[in-house]
Short mmCIF file of C-alpha atoms and ligand atoms in Angstrom, two decimals:
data_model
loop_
_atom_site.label_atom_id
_atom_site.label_comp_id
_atom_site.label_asym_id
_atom_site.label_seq_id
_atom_site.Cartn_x
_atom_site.Cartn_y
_atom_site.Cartn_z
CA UNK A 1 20.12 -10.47 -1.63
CA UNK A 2 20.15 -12.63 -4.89
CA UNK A 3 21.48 -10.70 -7.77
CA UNK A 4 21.93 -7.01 -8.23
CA UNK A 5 17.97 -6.22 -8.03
CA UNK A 6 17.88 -2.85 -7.33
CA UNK A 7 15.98 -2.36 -4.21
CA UNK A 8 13.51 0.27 -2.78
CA UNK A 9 13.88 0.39 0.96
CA UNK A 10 10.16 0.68 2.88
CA UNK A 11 12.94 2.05 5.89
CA UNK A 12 10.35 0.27 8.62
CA UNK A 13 12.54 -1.73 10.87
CA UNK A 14 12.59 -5.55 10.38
CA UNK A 15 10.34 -5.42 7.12
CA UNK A 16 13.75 -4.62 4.73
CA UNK A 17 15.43 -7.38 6.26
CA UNK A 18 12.68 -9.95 5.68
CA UNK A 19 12.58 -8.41 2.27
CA UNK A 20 16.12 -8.54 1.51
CA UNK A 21 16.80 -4.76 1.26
CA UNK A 22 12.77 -3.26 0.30
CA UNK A 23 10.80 -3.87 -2.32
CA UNK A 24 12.33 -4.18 -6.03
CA UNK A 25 12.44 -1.27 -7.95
CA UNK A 26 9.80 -0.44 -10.06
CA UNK A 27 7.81 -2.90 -8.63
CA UNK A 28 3.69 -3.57 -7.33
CA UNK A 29 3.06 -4.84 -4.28
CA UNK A 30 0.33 -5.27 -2.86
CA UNK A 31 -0.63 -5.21 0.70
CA UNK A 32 -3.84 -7.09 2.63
CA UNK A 33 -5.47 -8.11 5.96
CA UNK A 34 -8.30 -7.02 7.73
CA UNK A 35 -9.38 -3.62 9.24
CA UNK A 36 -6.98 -2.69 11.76
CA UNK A 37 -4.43 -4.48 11.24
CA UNK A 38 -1.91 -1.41 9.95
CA UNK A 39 -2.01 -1.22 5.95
CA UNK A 40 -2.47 2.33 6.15
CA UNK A 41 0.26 2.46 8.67
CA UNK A 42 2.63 0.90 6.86
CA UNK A 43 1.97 2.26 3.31
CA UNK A 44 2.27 6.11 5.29
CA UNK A 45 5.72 4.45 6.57
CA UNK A 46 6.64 3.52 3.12
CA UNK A 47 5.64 7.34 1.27
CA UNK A 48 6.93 9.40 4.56
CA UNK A 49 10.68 6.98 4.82
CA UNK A 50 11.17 7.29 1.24
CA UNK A 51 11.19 10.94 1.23
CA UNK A 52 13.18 11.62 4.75
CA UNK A 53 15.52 8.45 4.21
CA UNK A 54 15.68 8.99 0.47
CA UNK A 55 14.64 12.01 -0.54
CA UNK A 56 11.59 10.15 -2.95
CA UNK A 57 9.12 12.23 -3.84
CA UNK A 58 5.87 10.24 -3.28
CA UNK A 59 2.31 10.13 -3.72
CA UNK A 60 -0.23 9.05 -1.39
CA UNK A 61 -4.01 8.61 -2.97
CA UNK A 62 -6.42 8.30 -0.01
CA UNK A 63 -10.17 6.63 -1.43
CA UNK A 64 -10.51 5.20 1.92
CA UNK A 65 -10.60 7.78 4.41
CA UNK A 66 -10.39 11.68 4.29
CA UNK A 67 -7.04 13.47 4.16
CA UNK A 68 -7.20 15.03 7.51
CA UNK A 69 -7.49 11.51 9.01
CA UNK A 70 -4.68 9.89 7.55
CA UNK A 71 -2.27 13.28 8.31
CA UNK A 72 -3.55 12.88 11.99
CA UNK A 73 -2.54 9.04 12.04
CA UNK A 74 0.90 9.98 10.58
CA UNK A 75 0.77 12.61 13.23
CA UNK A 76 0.62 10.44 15.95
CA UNK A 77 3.58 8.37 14.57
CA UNK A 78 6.29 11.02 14.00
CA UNK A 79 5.35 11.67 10.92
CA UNK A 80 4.84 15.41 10.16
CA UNK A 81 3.71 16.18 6.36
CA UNK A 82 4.11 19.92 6.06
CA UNK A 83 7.64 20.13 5.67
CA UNK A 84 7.71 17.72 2.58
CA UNK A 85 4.39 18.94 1.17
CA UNK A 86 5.40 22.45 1.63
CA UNK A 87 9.00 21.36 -0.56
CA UNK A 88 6.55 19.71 -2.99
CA UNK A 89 8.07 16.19 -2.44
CA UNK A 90 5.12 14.23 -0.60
CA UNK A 91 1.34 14.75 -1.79
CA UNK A 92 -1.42 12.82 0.23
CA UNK A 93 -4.52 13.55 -2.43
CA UNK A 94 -7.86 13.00 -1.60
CA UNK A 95 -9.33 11.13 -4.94
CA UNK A 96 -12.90 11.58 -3.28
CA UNK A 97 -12.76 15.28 -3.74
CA UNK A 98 -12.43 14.80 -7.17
CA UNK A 99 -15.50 12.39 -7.82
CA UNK A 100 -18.62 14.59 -8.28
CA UNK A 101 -22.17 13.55 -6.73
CA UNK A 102 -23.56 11.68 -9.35
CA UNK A 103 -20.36 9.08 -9.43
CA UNK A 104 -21.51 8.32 -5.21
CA UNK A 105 -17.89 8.16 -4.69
CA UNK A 106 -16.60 5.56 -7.54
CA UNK A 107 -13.52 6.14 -9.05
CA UNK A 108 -11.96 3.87 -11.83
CA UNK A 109 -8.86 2.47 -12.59
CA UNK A 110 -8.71 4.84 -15.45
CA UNK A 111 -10.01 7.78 -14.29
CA UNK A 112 -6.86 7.41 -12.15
CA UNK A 113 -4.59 6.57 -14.86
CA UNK A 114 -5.41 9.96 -16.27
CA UNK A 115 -5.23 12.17 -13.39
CA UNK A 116 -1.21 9.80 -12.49
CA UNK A 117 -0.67 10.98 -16.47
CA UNK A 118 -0.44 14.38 -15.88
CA UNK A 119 0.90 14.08 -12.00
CA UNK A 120 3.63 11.81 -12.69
CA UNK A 121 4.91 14.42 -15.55
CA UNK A 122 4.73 17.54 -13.38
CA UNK A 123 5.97 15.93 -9.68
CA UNK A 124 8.00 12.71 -10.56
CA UNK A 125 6.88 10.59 -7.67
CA UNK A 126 9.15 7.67 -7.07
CA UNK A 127 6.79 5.68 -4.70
CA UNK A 128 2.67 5.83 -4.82
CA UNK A 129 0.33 4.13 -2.65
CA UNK A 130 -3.69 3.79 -3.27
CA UNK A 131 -5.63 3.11 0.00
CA UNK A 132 -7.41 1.29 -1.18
CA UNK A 133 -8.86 -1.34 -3.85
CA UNK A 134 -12.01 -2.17 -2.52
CA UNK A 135 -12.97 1.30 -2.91
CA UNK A 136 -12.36 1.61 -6.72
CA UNK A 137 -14.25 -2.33 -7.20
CA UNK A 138 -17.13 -0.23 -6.07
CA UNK A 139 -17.12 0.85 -9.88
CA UNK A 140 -16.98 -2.67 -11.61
CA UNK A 141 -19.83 -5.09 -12.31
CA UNK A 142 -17.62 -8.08 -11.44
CA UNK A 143 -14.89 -9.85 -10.71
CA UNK A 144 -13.89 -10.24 -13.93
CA UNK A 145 -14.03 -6.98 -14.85
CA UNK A 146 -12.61 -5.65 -11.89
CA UNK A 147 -9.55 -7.81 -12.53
CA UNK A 148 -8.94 -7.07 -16.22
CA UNK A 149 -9.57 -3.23 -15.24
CA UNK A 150 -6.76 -4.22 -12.03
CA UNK A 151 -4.15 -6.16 -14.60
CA UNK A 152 -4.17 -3.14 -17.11
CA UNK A 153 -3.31 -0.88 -14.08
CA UNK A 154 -0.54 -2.57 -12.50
CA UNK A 155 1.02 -2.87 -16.08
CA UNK A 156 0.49 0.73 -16.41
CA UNK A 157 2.49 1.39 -13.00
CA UNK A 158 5.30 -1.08 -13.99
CA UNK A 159 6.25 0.89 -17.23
CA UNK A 160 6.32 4.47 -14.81
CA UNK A 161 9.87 4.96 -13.05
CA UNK A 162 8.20 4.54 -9.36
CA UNK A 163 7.39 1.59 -6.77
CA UNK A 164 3.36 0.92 -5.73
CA UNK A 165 2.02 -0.03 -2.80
CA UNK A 166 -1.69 -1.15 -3.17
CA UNK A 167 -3.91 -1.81 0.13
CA UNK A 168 -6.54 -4.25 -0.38
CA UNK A 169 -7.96 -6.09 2.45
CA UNK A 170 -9.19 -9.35 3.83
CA UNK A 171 -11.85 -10.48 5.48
CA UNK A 172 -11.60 -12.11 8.66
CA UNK A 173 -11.22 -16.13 8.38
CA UNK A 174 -11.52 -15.79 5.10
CA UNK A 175 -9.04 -15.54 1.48
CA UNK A 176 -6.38 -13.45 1.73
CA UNK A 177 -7.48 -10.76 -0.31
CA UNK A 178 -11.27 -9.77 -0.81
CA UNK A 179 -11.65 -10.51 -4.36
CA UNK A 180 -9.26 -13.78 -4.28
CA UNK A 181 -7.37 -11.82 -7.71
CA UNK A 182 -4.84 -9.27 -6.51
CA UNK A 183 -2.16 -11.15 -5.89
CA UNK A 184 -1.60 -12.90 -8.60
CA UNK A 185 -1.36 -9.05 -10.67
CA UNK A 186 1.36 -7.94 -7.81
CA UNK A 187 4.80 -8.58 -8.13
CA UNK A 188 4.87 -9.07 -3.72
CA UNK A 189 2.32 -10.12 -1.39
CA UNK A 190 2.30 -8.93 2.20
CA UNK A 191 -0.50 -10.37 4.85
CA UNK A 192 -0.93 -8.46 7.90
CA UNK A 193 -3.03 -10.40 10.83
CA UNK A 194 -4.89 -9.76 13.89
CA UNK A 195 -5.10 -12.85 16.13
CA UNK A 196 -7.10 -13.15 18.98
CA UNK A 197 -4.73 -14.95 21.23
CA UNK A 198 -6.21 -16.15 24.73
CA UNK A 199 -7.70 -12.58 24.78
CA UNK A 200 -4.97 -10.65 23.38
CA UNK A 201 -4.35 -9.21 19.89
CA UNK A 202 -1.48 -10.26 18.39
CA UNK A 203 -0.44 -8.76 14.79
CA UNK A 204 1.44 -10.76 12.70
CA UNK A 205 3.68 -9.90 9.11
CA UNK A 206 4.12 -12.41 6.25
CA UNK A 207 5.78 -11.81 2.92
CA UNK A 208 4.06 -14.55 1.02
CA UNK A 209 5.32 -13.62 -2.28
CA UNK A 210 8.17 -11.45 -3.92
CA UNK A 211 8.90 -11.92 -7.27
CA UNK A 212 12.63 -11.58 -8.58
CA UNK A 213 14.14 -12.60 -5.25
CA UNK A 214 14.78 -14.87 -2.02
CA UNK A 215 12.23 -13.62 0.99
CA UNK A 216 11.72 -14.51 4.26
CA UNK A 217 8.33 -17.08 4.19
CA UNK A 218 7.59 -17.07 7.80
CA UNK A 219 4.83 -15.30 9.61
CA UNK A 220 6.48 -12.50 11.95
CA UNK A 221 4.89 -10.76 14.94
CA UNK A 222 5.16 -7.58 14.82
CA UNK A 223 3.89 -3.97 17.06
CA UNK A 224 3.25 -0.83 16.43
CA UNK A 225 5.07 1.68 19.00
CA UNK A 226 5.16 5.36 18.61
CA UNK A 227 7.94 5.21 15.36
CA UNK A 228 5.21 2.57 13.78
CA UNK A 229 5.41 -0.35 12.53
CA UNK A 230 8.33 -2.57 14.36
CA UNK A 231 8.58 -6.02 12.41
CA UNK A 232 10.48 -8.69 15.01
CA UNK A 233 12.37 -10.30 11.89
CA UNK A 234 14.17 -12.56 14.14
CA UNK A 235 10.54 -14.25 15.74
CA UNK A 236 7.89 -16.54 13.85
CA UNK A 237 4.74 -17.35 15.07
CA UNK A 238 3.75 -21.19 14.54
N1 ADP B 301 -1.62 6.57 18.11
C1 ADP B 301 -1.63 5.25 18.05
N2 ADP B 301 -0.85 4.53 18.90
C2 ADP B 301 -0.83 3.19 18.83
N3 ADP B 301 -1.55 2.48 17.97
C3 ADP B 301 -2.32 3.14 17.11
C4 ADP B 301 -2.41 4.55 17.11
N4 ADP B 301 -3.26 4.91 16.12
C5 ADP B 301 -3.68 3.78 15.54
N5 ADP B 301 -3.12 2.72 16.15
C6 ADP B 301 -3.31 1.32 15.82
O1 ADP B 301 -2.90 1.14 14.51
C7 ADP B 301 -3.76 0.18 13.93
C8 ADP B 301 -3.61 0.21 12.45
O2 ADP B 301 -4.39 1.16 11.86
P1 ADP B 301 -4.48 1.28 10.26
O3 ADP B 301 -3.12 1.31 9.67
O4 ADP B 301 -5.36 2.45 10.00
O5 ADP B 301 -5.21 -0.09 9.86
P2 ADP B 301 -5.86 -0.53 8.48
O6 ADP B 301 -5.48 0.46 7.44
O7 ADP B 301 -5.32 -1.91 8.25
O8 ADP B 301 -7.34 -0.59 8.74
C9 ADP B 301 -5.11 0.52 14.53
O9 ADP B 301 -5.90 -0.62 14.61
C10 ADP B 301 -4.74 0.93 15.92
O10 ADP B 301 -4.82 -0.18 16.80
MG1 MG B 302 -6.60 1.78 6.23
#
């Protein structure tokens, strides 16, 4: 640990130790790799932990997938949401169900700027994850757009007193993040993988960039067993 960087703890085992303690407070951090491969998993990981571990309120907006699918995942994972929804402390919001026919689905960075305006006031999250970016690029005419629009955002979630996880995803063989632009607006950079290796899947962790700190650089294997995501912390993959 370098410093006294305060440090939000993701509580998934081996990822705060490659980390150094979590993710820095306040931070953005954005997560990518390709279908499958356990963003969703691990952002749930990150909202669910920080309320049991911590007690963080958090908020969890879904774009990607209904509501009912994600609480089933978490489910399955030992992750049961109606205690903490019921206390008010976690909220998994469906953006979708606020978009009306004629947007087909596309939400913008502001439009959710305004609806975290009035959230943030009345709940106080302290962590927030969107799953996921792709979704709201639907709404931009470019790439340049899309990452002015994306830059404006993540400033806006620095200055609020909470710690974002952003999903974006990459496309198989190809850059690290689909639109080759959301890293460099994140303050950390995690790369899931799926490797086909002699006919078995491997999955594979990397923390390629955290700002305001030492990390771990290596790629880790890692599986997912019935408490989630299990980073091995102490492996690499060559
Ligand atoms: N109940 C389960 N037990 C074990 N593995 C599961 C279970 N449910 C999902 N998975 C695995 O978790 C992986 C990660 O899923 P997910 O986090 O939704 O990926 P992503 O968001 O990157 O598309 C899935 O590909 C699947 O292999
Ligand atoms: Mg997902």
């Amino acid at each position: 640990m370098t410093g006294n960087e305060s440090r939000v703890k993701t509580g998934i085992a081996g990822l705060d130790v490659l980390a150094r303690g979590g993710f820095p407070t306040n931070s953005v951090n954005l997560v990518s790799g390709p279908a499958g491969s356990g963003k969703t998993l691990l952002a749930t990981q990150f909202f669910f932990n920080g309320a049991r571990d911590n007690g963080d309120a958090g908020l969890y907006l879904v774009l990607e997938e209904n509501r009912e699918n994600i609480i089933r995942a978490m489910r399955h994972f030992e992750m049961d949401l109606d205690g903490p929804e019921n206390e008010g402390r976690l909220f998994l919001i469906d953006l979708g169900e606020m978009r009306t026919e004629q947007d087909r689905g596309v939400v913008s960075f502001r439009e959710i700027m305004d609806f975290l305006e009035s959230f943030i006031a009345k709940t106080k999250p302290k962590r927030l994850v969107l799953d996921s970016l792709p979704i709201v690029s639907l709404y931009y005419r470019n790439v340049e757009e899309f990452r002015e629009e994306l830059f404006i955002f993540s400033r806006y979630l620095r200055q609020q007193d909470l710690t974002t996880i952003l999903i974006t995803e990459s496309l198989e063989d190809q850059c690290l993040t689909r639109f080759g632009v959301e890293q460099f607006v994140a303050d950390s950079f995690i790369v899931l993988g799926l490797e086909d290796v002699r006919g078995e899947l491997r999955r594979t962790l990397t923390v390629r960039k955290m700002r305001f700190t030492k990390h771990d650089t290596a790629k880790h294997p890692f599986l997912i067993t019935p408490r989630g995501i299990e980073v091995m912390s102490g492996e690499k993959v060559v």
